Coordinates of N, CA and C in Angstrom, one line a residue:
X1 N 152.9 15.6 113.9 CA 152.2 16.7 113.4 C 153.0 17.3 112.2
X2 N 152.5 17.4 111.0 CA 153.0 18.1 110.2 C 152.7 19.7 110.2
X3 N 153.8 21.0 109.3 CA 153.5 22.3 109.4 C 153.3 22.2 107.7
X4 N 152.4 23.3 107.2 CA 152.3 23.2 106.1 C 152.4 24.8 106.0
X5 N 153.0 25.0 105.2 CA 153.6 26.6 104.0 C 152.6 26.5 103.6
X6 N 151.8 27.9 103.0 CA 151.7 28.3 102.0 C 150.5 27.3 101.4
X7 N 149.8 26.7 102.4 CA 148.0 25.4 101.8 C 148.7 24.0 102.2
X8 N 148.5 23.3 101.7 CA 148.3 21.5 102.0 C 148.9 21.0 101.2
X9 N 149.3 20.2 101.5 CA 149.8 19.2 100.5 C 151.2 18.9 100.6
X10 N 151.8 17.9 99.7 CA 152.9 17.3 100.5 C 154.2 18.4 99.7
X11 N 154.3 19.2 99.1 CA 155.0 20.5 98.0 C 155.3 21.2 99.0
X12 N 153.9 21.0 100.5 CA 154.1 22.5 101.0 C 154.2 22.3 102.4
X13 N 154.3 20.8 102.4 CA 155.5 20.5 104.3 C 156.6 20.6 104.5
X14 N 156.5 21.3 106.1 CA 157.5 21.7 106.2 C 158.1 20.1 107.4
X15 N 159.3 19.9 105.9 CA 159.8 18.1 106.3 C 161.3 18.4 107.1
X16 N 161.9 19.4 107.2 CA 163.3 19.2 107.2 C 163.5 20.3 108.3
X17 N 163.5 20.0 109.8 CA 164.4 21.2 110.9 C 165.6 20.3 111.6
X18 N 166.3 21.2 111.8 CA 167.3 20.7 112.8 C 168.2 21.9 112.9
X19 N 169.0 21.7 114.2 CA 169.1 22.9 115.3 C 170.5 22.0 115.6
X20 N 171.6 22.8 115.9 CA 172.6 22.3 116.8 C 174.1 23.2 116.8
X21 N 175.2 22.6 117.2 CA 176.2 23.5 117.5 C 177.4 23.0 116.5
X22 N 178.6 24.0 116.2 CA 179.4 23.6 115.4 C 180.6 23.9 116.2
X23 N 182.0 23.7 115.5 CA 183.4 24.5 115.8 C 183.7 25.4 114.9
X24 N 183.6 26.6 114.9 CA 184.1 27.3 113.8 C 185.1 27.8 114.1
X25 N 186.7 27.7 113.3 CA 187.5 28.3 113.2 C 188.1 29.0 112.2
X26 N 189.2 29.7 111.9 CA 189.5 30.7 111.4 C 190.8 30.2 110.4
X27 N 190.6 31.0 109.0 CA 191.6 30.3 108.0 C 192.2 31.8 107.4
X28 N 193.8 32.0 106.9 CA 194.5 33.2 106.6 C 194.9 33.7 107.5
X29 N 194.9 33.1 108.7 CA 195.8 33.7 109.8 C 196.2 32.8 110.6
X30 N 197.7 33.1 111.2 CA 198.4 32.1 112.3 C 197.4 32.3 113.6
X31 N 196.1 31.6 114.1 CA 196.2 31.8 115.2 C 196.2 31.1 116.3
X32 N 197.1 31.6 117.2 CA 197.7 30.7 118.1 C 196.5 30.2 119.1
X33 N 195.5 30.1 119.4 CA 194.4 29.7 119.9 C 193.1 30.4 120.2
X34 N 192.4 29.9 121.0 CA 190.9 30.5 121.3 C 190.5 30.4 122.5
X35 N 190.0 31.2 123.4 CA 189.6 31.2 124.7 C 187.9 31.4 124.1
X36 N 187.8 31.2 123.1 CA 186.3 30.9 122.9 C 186.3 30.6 121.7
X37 N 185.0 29.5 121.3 CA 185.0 29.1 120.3 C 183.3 28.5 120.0
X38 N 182.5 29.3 119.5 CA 180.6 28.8 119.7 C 180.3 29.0 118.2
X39 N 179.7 27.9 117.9 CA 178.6 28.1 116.4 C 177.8 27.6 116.8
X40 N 176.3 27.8 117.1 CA 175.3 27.1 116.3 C 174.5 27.6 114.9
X41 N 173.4 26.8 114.8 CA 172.8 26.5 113.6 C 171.6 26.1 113.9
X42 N 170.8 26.7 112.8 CA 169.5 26.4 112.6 C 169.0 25.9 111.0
X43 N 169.0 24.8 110.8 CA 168.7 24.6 109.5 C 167.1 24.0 109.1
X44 N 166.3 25.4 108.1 CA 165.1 24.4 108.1 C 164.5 24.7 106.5
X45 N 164.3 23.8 106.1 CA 164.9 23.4 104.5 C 165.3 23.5 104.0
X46 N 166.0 24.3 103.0 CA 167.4 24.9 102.3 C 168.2 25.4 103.1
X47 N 167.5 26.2 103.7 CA 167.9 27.5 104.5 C 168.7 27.3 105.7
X48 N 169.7 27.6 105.8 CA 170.7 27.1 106.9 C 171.1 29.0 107.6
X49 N 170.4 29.1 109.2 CA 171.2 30.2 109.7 C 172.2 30.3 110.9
X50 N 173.4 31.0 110.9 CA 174.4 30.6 112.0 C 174.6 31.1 113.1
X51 N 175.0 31.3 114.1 CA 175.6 32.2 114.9 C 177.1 32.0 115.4
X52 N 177.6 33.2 115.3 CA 178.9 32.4 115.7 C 179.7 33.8 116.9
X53 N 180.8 32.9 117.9 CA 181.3 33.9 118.4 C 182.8 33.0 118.9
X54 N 183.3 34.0 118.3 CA 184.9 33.5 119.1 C 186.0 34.7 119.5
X55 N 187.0 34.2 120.6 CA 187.5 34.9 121.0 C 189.2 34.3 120.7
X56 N 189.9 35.4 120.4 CA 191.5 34.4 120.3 C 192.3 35.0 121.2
X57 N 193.1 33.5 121.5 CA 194.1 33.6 122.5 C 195.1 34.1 121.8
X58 N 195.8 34.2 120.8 CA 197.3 34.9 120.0 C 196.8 35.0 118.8
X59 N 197.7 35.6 118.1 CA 198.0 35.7 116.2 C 199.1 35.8 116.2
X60 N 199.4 35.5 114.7 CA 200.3 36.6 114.3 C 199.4 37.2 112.8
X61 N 199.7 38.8 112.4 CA 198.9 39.3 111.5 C 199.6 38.9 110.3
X62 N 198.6 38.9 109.5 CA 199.2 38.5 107.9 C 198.3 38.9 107.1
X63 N 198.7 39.2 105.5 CA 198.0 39.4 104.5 C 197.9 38.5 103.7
X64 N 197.1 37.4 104.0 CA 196.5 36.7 103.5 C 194.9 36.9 104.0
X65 N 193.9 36.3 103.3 CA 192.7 36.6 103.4 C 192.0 36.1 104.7
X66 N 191.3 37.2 105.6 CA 190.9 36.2 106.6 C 189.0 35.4 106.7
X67 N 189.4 34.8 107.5 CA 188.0 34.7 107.2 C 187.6 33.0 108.2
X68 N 186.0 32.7 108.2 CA 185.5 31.7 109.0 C 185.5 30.3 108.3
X69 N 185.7 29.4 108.7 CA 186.0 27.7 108.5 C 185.0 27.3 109.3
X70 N 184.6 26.1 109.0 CA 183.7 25.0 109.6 C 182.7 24.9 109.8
X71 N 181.5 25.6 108.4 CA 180.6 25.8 108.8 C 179.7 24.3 108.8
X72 N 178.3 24.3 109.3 CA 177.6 23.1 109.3 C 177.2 22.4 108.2
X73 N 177.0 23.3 107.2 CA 176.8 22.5 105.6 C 177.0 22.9 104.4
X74 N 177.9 22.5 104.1 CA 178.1 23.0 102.4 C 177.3 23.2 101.9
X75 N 177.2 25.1 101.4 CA 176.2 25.5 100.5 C 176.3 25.2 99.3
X76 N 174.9 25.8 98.8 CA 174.3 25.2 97.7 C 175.5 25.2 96.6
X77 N 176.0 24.5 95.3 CA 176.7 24.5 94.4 C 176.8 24.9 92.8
X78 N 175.4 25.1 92.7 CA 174.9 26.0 91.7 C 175.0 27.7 91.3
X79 N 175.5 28.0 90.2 CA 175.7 29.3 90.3 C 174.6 30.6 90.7
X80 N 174.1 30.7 91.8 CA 172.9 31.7 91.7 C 172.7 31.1 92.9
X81 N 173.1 29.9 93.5 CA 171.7 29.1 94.2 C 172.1 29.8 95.8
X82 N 173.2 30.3 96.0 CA 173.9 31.0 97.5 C 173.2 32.4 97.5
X83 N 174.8 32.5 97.1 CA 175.4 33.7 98.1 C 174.9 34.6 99.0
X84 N 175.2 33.4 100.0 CA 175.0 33.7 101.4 C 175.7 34.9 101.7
X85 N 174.9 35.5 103.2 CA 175.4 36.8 103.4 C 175.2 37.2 105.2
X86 N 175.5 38.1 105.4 CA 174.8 38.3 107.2 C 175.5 39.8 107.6
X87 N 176.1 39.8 108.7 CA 176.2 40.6 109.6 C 177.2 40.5 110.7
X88 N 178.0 41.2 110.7 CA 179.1 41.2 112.3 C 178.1 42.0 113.7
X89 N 178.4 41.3 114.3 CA 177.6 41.5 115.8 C 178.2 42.1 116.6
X90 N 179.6 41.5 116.4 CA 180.7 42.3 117.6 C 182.0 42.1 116.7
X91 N 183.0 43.0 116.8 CA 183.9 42.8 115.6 C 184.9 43.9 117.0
X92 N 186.1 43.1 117.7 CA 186.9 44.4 117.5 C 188.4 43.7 117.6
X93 N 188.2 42.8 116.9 CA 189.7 42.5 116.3 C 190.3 43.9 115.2
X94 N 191.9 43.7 114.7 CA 191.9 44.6 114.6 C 192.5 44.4 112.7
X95 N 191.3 44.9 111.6 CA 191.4 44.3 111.0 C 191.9 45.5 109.9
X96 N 192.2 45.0 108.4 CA 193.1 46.6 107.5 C 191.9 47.3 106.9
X97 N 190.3 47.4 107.4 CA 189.0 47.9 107.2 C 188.4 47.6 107.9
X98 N 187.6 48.3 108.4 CA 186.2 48.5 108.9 C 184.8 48.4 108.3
X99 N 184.8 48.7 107.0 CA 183.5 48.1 106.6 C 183.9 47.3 105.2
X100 N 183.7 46.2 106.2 CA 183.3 44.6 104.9 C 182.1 43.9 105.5
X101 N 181.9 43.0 105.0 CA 180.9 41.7 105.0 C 181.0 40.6 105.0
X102 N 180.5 39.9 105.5 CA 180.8 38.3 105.5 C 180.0 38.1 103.9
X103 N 180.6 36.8 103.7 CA 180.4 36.3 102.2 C 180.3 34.8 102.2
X104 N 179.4 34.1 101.6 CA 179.3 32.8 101.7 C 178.9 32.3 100.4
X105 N 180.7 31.3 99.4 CA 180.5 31.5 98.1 C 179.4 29.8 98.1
X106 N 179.6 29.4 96.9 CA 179.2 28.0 96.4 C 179.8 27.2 96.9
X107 N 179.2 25.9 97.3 CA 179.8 25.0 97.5 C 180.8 25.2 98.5
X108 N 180.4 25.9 99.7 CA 181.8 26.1 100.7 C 181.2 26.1 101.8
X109 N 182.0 25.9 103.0 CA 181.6 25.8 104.2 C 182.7 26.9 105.1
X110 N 183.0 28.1 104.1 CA 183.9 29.1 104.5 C 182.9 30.2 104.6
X111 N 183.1 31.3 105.5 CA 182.5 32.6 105.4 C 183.5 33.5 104.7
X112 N 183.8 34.1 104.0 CA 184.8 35.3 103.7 C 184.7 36.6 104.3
X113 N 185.3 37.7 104.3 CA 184.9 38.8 104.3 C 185.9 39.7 103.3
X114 N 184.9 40.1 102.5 CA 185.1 41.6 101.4 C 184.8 42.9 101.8
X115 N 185.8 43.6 101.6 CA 185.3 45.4 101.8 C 183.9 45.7 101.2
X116 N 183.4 46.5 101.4 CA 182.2 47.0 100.5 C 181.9 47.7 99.1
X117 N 183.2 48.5 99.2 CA 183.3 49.1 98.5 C 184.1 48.5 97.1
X118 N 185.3 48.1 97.1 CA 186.6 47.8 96.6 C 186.1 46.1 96.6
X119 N 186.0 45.5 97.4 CA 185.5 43.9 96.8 C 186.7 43.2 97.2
X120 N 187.7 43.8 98.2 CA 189.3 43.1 98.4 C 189.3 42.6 99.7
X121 N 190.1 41.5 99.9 CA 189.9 40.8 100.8 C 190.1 41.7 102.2
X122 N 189.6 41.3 103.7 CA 190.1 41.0 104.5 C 191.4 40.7 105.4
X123 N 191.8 41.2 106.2 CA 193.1 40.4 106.8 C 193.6 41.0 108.3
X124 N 194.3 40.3 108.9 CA 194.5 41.1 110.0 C 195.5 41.9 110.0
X125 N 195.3 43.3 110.7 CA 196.2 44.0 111.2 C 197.4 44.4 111.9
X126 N 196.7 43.9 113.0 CA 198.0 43.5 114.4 C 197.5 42.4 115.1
X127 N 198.1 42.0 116.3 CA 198.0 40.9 116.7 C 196.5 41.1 117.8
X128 N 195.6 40.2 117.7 CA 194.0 40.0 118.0 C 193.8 39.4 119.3
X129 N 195.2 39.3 120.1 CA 194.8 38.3 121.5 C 193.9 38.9 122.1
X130 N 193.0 38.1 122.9 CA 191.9 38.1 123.8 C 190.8 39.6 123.1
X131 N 190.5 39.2 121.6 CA 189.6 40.1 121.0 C 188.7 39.1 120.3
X132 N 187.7 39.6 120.3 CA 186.4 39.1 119.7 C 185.8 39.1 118.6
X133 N 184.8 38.3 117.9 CA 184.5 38.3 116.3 C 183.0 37.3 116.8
X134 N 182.1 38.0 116.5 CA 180.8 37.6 116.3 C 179.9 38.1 115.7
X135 N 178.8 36.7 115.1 CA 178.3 37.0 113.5 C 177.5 36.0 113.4
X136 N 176.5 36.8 112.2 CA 175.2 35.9 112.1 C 175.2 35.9 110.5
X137 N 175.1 34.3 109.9 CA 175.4 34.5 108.5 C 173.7 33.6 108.2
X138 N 173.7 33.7 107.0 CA 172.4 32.6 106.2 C 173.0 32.4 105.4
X139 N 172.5 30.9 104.6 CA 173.1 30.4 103.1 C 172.0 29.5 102.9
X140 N 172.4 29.1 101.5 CA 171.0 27.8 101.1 C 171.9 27.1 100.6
X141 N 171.6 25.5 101.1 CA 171.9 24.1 100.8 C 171.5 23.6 99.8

């Protein structure tokens, strides 16, 4: 059975779903493990959306940028063709701001997070054992 967008024709089938789970882990910070670790994904034509939740077993804090690794597909590589974006769900690691965003540049399979205001990275604070970080991002492939 085909779905068709938007009238008929082959422009306007919908050719491309797939659904599944990833590992996402964490880059700019020492951390010493995870007592949880969940991505899935929903990808249906360009459009790729995530869910993610993890919990860490140690850190150590640092100022370097923190942010998510391993997503399911390298976004789009064109300048314009991303920048992906989303939402924290549950956040109470303990981080040097409270209001940033996740960021999803070109060609990457990294989430970032930027302040809102100021545009500066992310990082952690103090040490995040058995605290939580979950999040729902979109990008286009």
């Amino acid at each position: 059975m085909s779905i068709f967008i938007g009238g008929t024709g082959s422009a306007n089938e919908l050719d491309d779903y797939e659904e599944g789970s990833f590992t996402p882990t964490v880059f700019g910070t020492n951390i010493g493990g995870y007592n949880e670790q969940y991505g899935k994904y929903v990808k249906i034509g360009k459009l790729v959306t995530v869910n993610i939740r993890m919990r860490f077993s140690a850190n150590t804090n640092s100022n370097n940028a923190f942010g998510v690794a391993g997503l399911p597909f390298t976004s789009a590589g064109n300048e314009g063709d991303t920048y992906g974006s989303g939402g924290i769900t549950y956040c109470d690691i303990p981080l040097n701001n409270a209001n940033f965003d996740p960021y999803i540049t070109n060609n990457s399979t990294l989430i970032y997070f930027y302040q809102k205001i100021t545009g500066d990275a992310i990082y952690l604070a103090s040490n995040c054992s058995n605290k939580y970080l979950g999040l729902a991002a979109f990008y286009y492939v």
